[in-house]
Coordinates of C-alpha atoms and ligand atoms in Angstrom, one line a residue:
X8 CA -10.1 -34.5 -24.1
X9 CA -11.8 -31.5 -25.7
X10 CA -11.3 -27.8 -24.8
X11 CA -14.4 -26.7 -22.9
X12 CA -14.7 -23.2 -24.4
X13 CA -13.9 -24.0 -28.1
X14 CA -14.0 -27.8 -28.6
X15 CA -10.4 -28.1 -30.0
X16 CA -8.0 -30.7 -28.6
X17 CA -7.2 -29.9 -25.0
X18 CA -3.7 -29.7 -23.7
X19 CA -4.5 -29.4 -20.0
X20 CA -7.3 -30.3 -17.7
X21 CA -8.1 -28.5 -14.4
X22 CA -10.2 -30.9 -12.3
X23 CA -11.2 -28.2 -9.9
X24 CA -12.9 -26.2 -12.7
X25 CA -14.2 -29.5 -14.3
X26 CA -12.7 -28.3 -17.5
X27 CA -10.0 -28.9 -20.0
X28 CA -8.4 -26.3 -22.3
X29 CA -6.5 -25.9 -25.5
X30 CA -3.4 -23.7 -25.3
X31 CA -5.1 -20.5 -26.4
X32 CA -8.2 -20.9 -24.2
X33 CA -6.0 -21.9 -21.2
X34 CA -4.0 -18.6 -21.5
X35 CA -7.3 -16.7 -21.7
X36 CA -8.6 -18.6 -18.6
X37 CA -5.4 -17.7 -16.6
X38 CA -5.8 -14.0 -17.6
X39 CA -9.4 -14.2 -16.5
X40 CA -8.5 -15.7 -13.1
X41 CA -6.0 -12.9 -12.5
X42 CA -8.4 -10.3 -13.7
X43 CA -11.1 -11.6 -11.3
X44 CA -8.6 -11.7 -8.3
X45 CA -7.6 -8.1 -9.1
X46 CA -11.1 -6.7 -9.5
X47 CA -12.8 -8.7 -6.6
X48 CA -10.2 -7.5 -4.1
X49 CA -9.7 -4.1 -5.7
X50 CA -6.0 -4.7 -5.9
X51 CA -4.9 -2.0 -8.4
X52 CA -5.9 0.2 -11.3
X53 CA -4.5 0.6 -14.8
X54 CA -3.2 4.2 -14.1
X55 CA -1.0 2.9 -11.2
X56 CA 2.6 2.0 -11.4
X57 CA 3.2 -1.6 -10.3
X58 CA 6.4 -3.3 -9.2
X59 CA 6.4 -7.1 -9.4
X60 CA 8.9 -9.2 -7.3
X61 CA 10.7 -11.5 -9.7
X62 CA 12.5 -14.6 -8.6
X63 CA 13.1 -16.2 -12.0
X64 CA 10.7 -19.0 -11.2
X65 CA 7.4 -19.9 -12.9
X66 CA 5.0 -17.9 -10.6
X67 CA 6.7 -14.5 -10.8
X68 CA 7.4 -14.7 -14.5
X69 CA 3.9 -15.9 -15.3
X70 CA 2.5 -13.0 -13.2
X71 CA 4.6 -10.4 -14.9
X72 CA 3.6 -11.8 -18.4
X73 CA -0.1 -11.8 -17.4
X74 CA -0.1 -8.3 -15.9
X75 CA 1.5 -6.9 -19.1
X76 CA -1.1 -8.8 -21.2
X77 CA -3.9 -7.3 -19.1
X78 CA -2.5 -3.8 -19.8
X79 CA -0.9 -2.9 -16.5
X80 CA 2.3 -0.7 -16.2
X81 CA 4.6 -3.2 -14.5
X82 CA 8.3 -3.1 -13.8
X83 CA 10.1 -6.0 -12.1
X84 CA 12.6 -6.2 -9.2
X85 CA 14.9 -9.1 -8.6
X86 CA 16.4 -9.6 -5.2
X87 CA 19.9 -11.3 -5.1
X88 CA 20.0 -13.5 -2.1
X89 CA 23.6 -14.8 -2.4
X90 CA 22.6 -18.4 -2.5
X91 CA 25.5 -19.6 -4.7
X92 CA 24.7 -20.9 -8.2
X93 CA 21.0 -20.8 -7.5
X94 CA 21.0 -17.0 -7.2
X95 CA 23.3 -16.5 -10.3
X96 CA 21.0 -18.8 -12.4
X97 CA 17.7 -17.3 -11.2
X98 CA 19.0 -13.8 -12.0
X99 CA 19.8 -14.9 -15.5
X100 CA 16.2 -16.1 -16.1
X101 CA 14.8 -12.8 -14.7
X102 CA 17.1 -10.7 -16.9
X103 CA 16.5 -12.7 -20.1
X104 CA 12.7 -12.4 -19.6
X105 CA 12.9 -8.7 -19.1
X106 CA 15.1 -8.2 -22.1
X107 CA 13.0 -10.4 -24.4
X108 CA 9.9 -8.5 -23.5
X109 CA 11.4 -5.0 -23.4
X110 CA 10.6 -4.6 -19.7
X111 CA 12.5 -2.8 -16.9
X112 CA 14.0 -5.0 -14.2
X113 CA 15.6 -3.5 -11.1
X114 CA 18.2 -5.6 -9.3
X115 CA 18.9 -5.4 -5.5
X116 CA 21.8 -7.6 -4.6
X117 CA 21.9 -8.3 -0.8
X118 CA 25.6 -9.4 -0.7
X119 CA 26.8 -6.3 -2.6
X120 CA 24.5 -3.8 -1.0
X121 CA 24.1 -5.1 2.5
X122 CA 27.3 -7.2 3.0
X123 CA 25.8 -10.6 3.7
X124 CA 24.3 -13.6 2.0
X125 CA 21.2 -15.5 3.2
X126 CA 23.2 -18.7 4.1
X127 CA 25.5 -16.6 6.4
X128 CA 22.5 -14.9 8.0
X129 CA 20.9 -18.3 8.7
X130 CA 24.2 -19.5 10.4
X131 CA 24.6 -16.3 12.4
X132 CA 21.0 -16.3 13.6
X133 CA 20.9 -20.1 14.1
X134 CA 17.5 -20.1 12.5
X135 CA 16.2 -21.7 9.2
X136 CA 17.4 -19.8 6.1
X137 CA 13.8 -19.0 5.1
X138 CA 13.4 -17.0 8.3
X139 CA 16.2 -14.5 7.5
X140 CA 15.3 -14.7 3.8
X141 CA 11.6 -13.9 4.3
X142 CA 12.3 -10.9 6.6
X143 CA 14.9 -9.5 4.1
X144 CA 12.6 -9.9 1.2
X145 CA 9.7 -8.1 3.0
X146 CA 11.9 -5.2 4.0
X147 CA 13.9 -4.8 0.8
X148 CA 11.0 -5.3 -1.7
X149 CA 9.0 -2.8 0.2
X150 CA 11.9 -0.3 0.2
X151 CA 12.4 -0.9 -3.6
X152 CA 8.7 -0.1 -4.2
X153 CA 8.8 3.1 -2.0
X154 CA 12.1 4.4 -3.4
X155 CA 11.0 3.8 -6.9
X156 CA 7.7 5.7 -6.4
X157 CA 5.6 2.6 -7.2
X158 CA 2.0 2.5 -6.1
X159 CA 1.8 -1.2 -5.6
X160 CA 4.1 -4.2 -4.9
X161 CA 2.8 -7.4 -6.5
X162 CA 4.1 -10.8 -5.5
X163 CA 3.7 -14.2 -7.2
X164 CA 2.2 -16.1 -4.2
X165 CA -0.2 -18.6 -5.8
X166 CA -3.2 -20.6 -4.5
X167 CA -1.0 -23.4 -3.3
X168 CA 1.3 -21.1 -1.4
X169 CA -1.6 -19.2 0.3
X170 CA -3.4 -22.4 1.2
X171 CA -0.3 -23.9 2.7
X172 CA 0.3 -20.8 4.8
X173 CA -3.3 -20.7 5.9
X174 CA -3.1 -24.4 6.8
X175 CA 0.0 -23.7 9.0
X176 CA -1.7 -20.6 10.6
X177 CA -4.8 -22.6 11.4
X178 CA -2.9 -25.6 12.9
X179 CA -1.3 -23.2 15.3
X180 CA -4.2 -20.8 15.6
X181 CA -2.0 -17.9 14.8
X182 CA -4.8 -15.3 15.0
X183 CA -2.5 -12.3 14.3
X184 CA -1.1 -14.0 11.2
X185 CA -4.5 -15.1 10.0
X186 CA -5.8 -11.5 10.2
X187 CA -2.9 -10.3 8.0
X188 CA -3.1 -13.1 5.5
X189 CA -4.9 -10.9 3.0
X190 CA -4.6 -10.7 -0.8
X191 CA -4.3 -7.0 -0.5
X192 CA -2.5 -5.1 2.3
X193 CA -3.4 -1.4 2.0
X194 CA -0.6 1.2 1.9
X195 CA 0.2 2.6 5.3
X196 CA 3.0 4.9 6.5
X197 CA 6.2 3.3 5.4
X198 CA 4.5 0.4 3.5
X199 CA 3.6 0.2 -0.1
X200 CA 0.3 -1.5 -1.0
X201 CA 1.0 -5.3 -1.4
X202 CA -1.1 -7.5 -3.6
X203 CA -1.2 -11.2 -4.6
X204 CA -2.9 -11.4 -8.0
X205 CA -2.2 -15.2 -8.5
X206 CA -4.4 -16.3 -5.6
X207 CA -6.8 -18.0 -8.0
X208 CA -4.1 -20.0 -9.8
X209 CA -2.4 -23.2 -8.6
X210 CA 1.3 -23.9 -9.3
X211 CA 0.5 -26.5 -11.9
X212 CA -1.4 -23.8 -13.7
X213 CA 1.4 -21.2 -13.5
X214 CA 3.9 -23.9 -14.8
X215 CA 1.6 -24.8 -17.7
X216 CA 1.1 -21.1 -18.5
X217 CA 4.9 -20.6 -18.8
X218 CA 5.3 -23.7 -21.0
X219 CA 2.4 -22.7 -23.3
X220 CA 3.7 -19.1 -23.6
X221 CA 7.3 -20.2 -24.0
X222 CA 8.5 -18.5 -20.8
X223 CA 11.8 -20.0 -19.8
X224 CA 11.9 -20.2 -16.0
X225 CA 14.1 -21.8 -13.4
X226 CA 12.6 -25.2 -12.5
X227 CA 15.0 -26.0 -9.6
X228 CA 13.7 -25.3 -6.1
X229 CA 15.8 -23.1 -3.8
X230 CA 18.4 -25.4 -2.2
X231 CA 17.6 -23.9 1.2
X232 CA 14.0 -24.9 1.0
X233 CA 14.6 -28.4 2.4
X234 CA 12.8 -28.9 5.7
X235 CA 10.5 -25.9 5.0
X236 CA 7.3 -26.8 6.8
X237 CA 5.2 -25.2 4.1
X238 CA 6.4 -27.8 1.7
X239 CA 5.0 -30.5 3.9
X240 CA 1.7 -28.6 4.2
X241 CA 1.6 -28.4 0.4
X242 CA 2.0 -32.2 0.1
X243 CA -0.8 -32.8 2.6
X244 CA -3.1 -30.4 0.8
X245 CA -2.2 -32.0 -2.6
X246 CA -3.1 -35.5 -1.3
X247 CA -6.5 -34.1 -0.2
X248 CA -6.9 -32.3 -3.5
X249 CA -6.3 -35.5 -5.4
X250 CA -9.2 -37.2 -3.6
X251 CA -11.5 -34.2 -3.6
X252 CA -10.7 -31.7 -6.4
X253 CA -11.5 -28.2 -5.4
X254 CA -11.0 -28.7 -1.6
X255 CA -7.8 -26.5 -1.6
X256 CA -9.4 -23.6 -3.4
X257 CA -12.5 -23.8 -1.2
X258 CA -10.3 -23.9 2.0
X259 CA -8.5 -20.7 1.0
X260 CA -11.1 -18.7 -1.0
X261 CA -13.8 -19.3 1.6
X262 CA -11.4 -18.1 4.3
X263 CA -11.1 -14.9 2.3
X264 CA -14.9 -14.5 1.9
X265 CA -16.2 -15.8 5.3
X266 CA -13.4 -15.7 7.9
X267 CA -11.3 -12.6 7.1
X268 CA -14.1 -10.1 7.7
X269 CA -14.5 -11.6 11.2
X270 CA -10.8 -10.8 11.8
X271 CA -11.0 -7.1 10.8
X272 CA -10.7 -5.8 14.3
X273 CA -7.6 -7.9 15.0
X274 CA -5.8 -6.5 11.9
X275 CA -6.5 -2.9 13.1
X276 CA -5.0 -3.6 16.5
X277 CA -1.8 -5.1 15.1
X278 CA -1.3 -2.1 12.8
X279 CA -1.8 0.4 15.7
X280 CA 1.3 -1.1 17.4
X281 CA 3.7 -0.1 14.7
X282 CA 6.4 2.6 15.3
X283 CA 9.5 3.5 13.3
X284 CA 13.0 1.9 13.2
X285 CA 15.6 4.3 14.6
X286 CA 18.2 3.2 12.0
X287 CA 16.3 3.0 8.7
X288 CA 12.9 4.7 9.3
X289 CA 11.0 1.5 8.3
X290 CA 7.8 0.7 10.2
X291 CA 8.7 -1.4 13.3
X292 CA 7.2 -2.2 16.6
X293 CA 10.8 -2.3 18.1
X294 CA 13.3 0.5 18.3
X295 CA 15.4 -1.2 15.7
X296 CA 13.6 -3.1 12.9
X297 CA 14.1 -6.8 12.3
X298 CA 16.1 -6.2 9.1
X299 CA 18.5 -3.7 10.7
X300 CA 18.9 -6.1 13.7
X301 CA 19.8 -8.9 11.2
X302 CA 22.4 -6.7 9.3
X303 CA 23.9 -5.7 12.6
X304 CA 24.3 -9.3 13.6
X305 CA 25.6 -10.7 10.3
X306 CA 27.5 -7.7 8.8
X307 CA 28.2 -5.2 11.6
X308 CA 29.2 -1.7 10.5
X309 CA 32.6 -1.1 12.0
X310 CA 31.9 2.7 12.1
X311 CA 29.0 2.2 14.5
Ligands
Q46_28 S1 14.3 -18.3 -1.5 FE1 14.4 -17.8 0.6 FE2 12.5 -19.2 -0.5 FE3 15.0 -20.1 -0.5 S2 15.7 -19.4 1.5 FE4 13.6 -20.1 1.8 S3 12.4 -18.2 1.5 S4 13.2 -21.3 0.0 S5 10.7 -18.7 -1.5
ZN29 ZN1 15.6 -0.6 10.2

């Protein structure tokens, strides 16, 4: 197997691109995929301050590494979820990466700062952990970006993640969710701009990028992920991809090109509904936002 760009011995093949790459050309290829995603969706500029959400896993660390290599000014933020050893270990990977590369990492620890851990929130709300986790992440990462004066919040959602979410949204015809499933969500009152620069890279590619670039990442999946329906959608899409390489990228990337423009009007309507949370001032269509409602339920403030 020969590297397509340079002819050296290849270390990885990417059937969807009908190409194999040596280590050096693979890193260049990944940088190019991210550069293309950023420029074709006008995600951000080099003069802007970027905050990247870091979990300690392969996607977020690869993203941080690539954005720095592409010359962006990027700090990281790690969110402590209080998921036992998993959280302690993942924080260690995030901190070691930041230290080794001389980068700034902010840490927001939910148990210390908000008085609850994600497993408790799941028990109290009687919903799957990812539900309380997802809403806490959205709220707290956005707040970290706004409070830190960043222009952009970048997350490590990759092609597999986005294709799985799209698959779920299509199965249920969740038109509102489909309209908001964008690689860039523009800044609005109370929301930092959110971008997903890894939409052109699959998770096998982010893992290979980390190995090739000696980025130590947490391999273990979150113990609370069991039963997550997106994992099942990923398996289904992977089976299809094995038989027809490229089908996953076509499903998602063609949605961006051909379907999202049709849904522009729906996105506007959803945005027009937003008001402000009476407790924390975050955008919310209810009097009290979903995060403040969760905190109230799991860790009520005795003074209130
Ligand atoms: S961290 Fe949180 Fe994920 Fe764990 S509880 Fe679910 S959403 S699986 S990316
Ligand atoms: Zn609130």
